[in-house]
CSV table of C-alpha atoms in Angstrom, one decimal:
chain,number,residue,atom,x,y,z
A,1,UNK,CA,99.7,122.4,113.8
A,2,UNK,CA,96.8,122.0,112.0
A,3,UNK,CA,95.1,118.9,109.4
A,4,UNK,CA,96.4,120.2,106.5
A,5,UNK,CA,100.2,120.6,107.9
A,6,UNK,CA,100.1,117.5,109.2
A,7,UNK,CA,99.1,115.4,106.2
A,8,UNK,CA,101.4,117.2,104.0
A,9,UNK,CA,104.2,115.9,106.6
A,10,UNK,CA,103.3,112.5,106.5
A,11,UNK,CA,102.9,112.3,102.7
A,12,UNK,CA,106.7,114.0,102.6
A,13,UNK,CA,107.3,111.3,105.4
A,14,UNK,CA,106.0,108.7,103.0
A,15,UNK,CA,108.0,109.6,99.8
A,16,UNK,CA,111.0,110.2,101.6
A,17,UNK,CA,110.9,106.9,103.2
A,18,UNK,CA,110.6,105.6,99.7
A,19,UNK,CA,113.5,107.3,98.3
A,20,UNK,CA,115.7,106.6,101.2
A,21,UNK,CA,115.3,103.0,101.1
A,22,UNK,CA,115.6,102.2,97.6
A,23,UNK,CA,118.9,104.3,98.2
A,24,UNK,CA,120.2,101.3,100.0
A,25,UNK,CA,120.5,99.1,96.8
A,26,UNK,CA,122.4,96.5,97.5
A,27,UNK,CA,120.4,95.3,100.3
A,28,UNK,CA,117.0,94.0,98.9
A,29,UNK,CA,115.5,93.5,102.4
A,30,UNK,CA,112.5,96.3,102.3
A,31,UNK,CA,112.6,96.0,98.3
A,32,UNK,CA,108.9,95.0,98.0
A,33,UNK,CA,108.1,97.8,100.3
A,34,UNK,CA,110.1,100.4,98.5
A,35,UNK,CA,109.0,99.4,95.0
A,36,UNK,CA,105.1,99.3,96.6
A,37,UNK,CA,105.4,102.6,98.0
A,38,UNK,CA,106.8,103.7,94.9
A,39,UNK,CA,104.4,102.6,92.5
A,40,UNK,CA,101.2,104.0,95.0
A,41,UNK,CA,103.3,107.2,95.1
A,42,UNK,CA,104.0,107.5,91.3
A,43,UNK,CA,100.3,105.5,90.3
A,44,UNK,CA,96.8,106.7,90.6
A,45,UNK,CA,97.1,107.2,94.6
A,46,UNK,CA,99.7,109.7,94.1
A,47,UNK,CA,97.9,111.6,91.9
A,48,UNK,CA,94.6,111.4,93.6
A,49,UNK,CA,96.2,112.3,97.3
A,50,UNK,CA,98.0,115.5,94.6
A,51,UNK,CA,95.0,116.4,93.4
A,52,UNK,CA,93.4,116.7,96.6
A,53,UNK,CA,95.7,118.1,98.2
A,54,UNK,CA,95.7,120.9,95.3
A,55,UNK,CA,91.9,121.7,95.8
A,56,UNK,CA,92.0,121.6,99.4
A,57,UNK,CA,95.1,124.4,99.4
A,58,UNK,CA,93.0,126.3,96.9
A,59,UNK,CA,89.8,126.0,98.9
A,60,UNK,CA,91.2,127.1,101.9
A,61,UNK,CA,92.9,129.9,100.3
A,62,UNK,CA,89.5,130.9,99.0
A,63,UNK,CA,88.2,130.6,102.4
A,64,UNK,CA,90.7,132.3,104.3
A,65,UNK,CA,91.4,135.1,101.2
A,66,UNK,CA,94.6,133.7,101.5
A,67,UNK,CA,97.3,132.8,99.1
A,68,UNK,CA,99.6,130.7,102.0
A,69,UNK,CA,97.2,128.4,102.1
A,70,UNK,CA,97.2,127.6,97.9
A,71,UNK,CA,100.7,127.9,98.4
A,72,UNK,CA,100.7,125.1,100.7
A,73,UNK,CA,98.1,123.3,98.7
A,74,UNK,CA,100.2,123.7,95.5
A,75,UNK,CA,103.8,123.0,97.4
A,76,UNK,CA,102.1,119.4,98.4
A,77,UNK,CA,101.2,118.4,95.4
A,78,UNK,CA,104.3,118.9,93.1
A,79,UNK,CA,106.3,117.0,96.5
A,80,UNK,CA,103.5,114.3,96.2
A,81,UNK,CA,104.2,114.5,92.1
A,82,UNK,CA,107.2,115.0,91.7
A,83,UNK,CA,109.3,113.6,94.6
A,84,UNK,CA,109.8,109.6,94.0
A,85,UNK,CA,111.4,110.5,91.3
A,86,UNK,CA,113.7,113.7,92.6
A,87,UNK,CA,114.6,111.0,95.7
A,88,UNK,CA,115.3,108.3,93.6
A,89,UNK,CA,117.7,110.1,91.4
A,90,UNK,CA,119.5,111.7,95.0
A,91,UNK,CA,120.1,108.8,96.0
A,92,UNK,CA,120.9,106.6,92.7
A,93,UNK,CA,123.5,109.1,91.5
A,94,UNK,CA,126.9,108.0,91.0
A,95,UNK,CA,130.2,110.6,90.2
């Protein structure tokens, strides 16, 4: 597996640690932690670590003359962007 697969795991691995605590409402033992990780995932960090990861895909893809790569690149950042916000309203909704 290489570098870039591996970061894009553990940033997934991150966010969806995030979302699947802050799903367990009731118990405010790892609050802190869930609303720390959330705010570094939805702040400046998680749109720095986006970013990067959007011009690294895109390098690579250059590189290689590739477009899985960019693919990748692109795939990372809209999880890194986008996911807080997708886990938290999984895992908040009510019927």
């Amino acid at each position: 597996m290489n570098k870039l697969m591996q970061k894009l795991l553990v940033a997934a691995g991150l966010v969806a640690v995030s979302g699947a605590a802050s799903a367990t409402s009731a118990d405010a033992t790892f609050g802190d932690i869930v609303t720390t990780l959330r705010d570094w995932a939805e702040g400046s960090l998680g749109r720095t670590i986006a970013l990067a990861m959007l011009i690294v895909g895109i390098a690579t893809g250059i590189v290689r003359q590739s477009v899985i790569a960019a693919v990748a690149g692109v795939s990372g950042a809209l999880v890194m962007a986008y996911g807080p916000s997708v886990l938290e309203g999984i895992f908040t909704y009510t019927v």
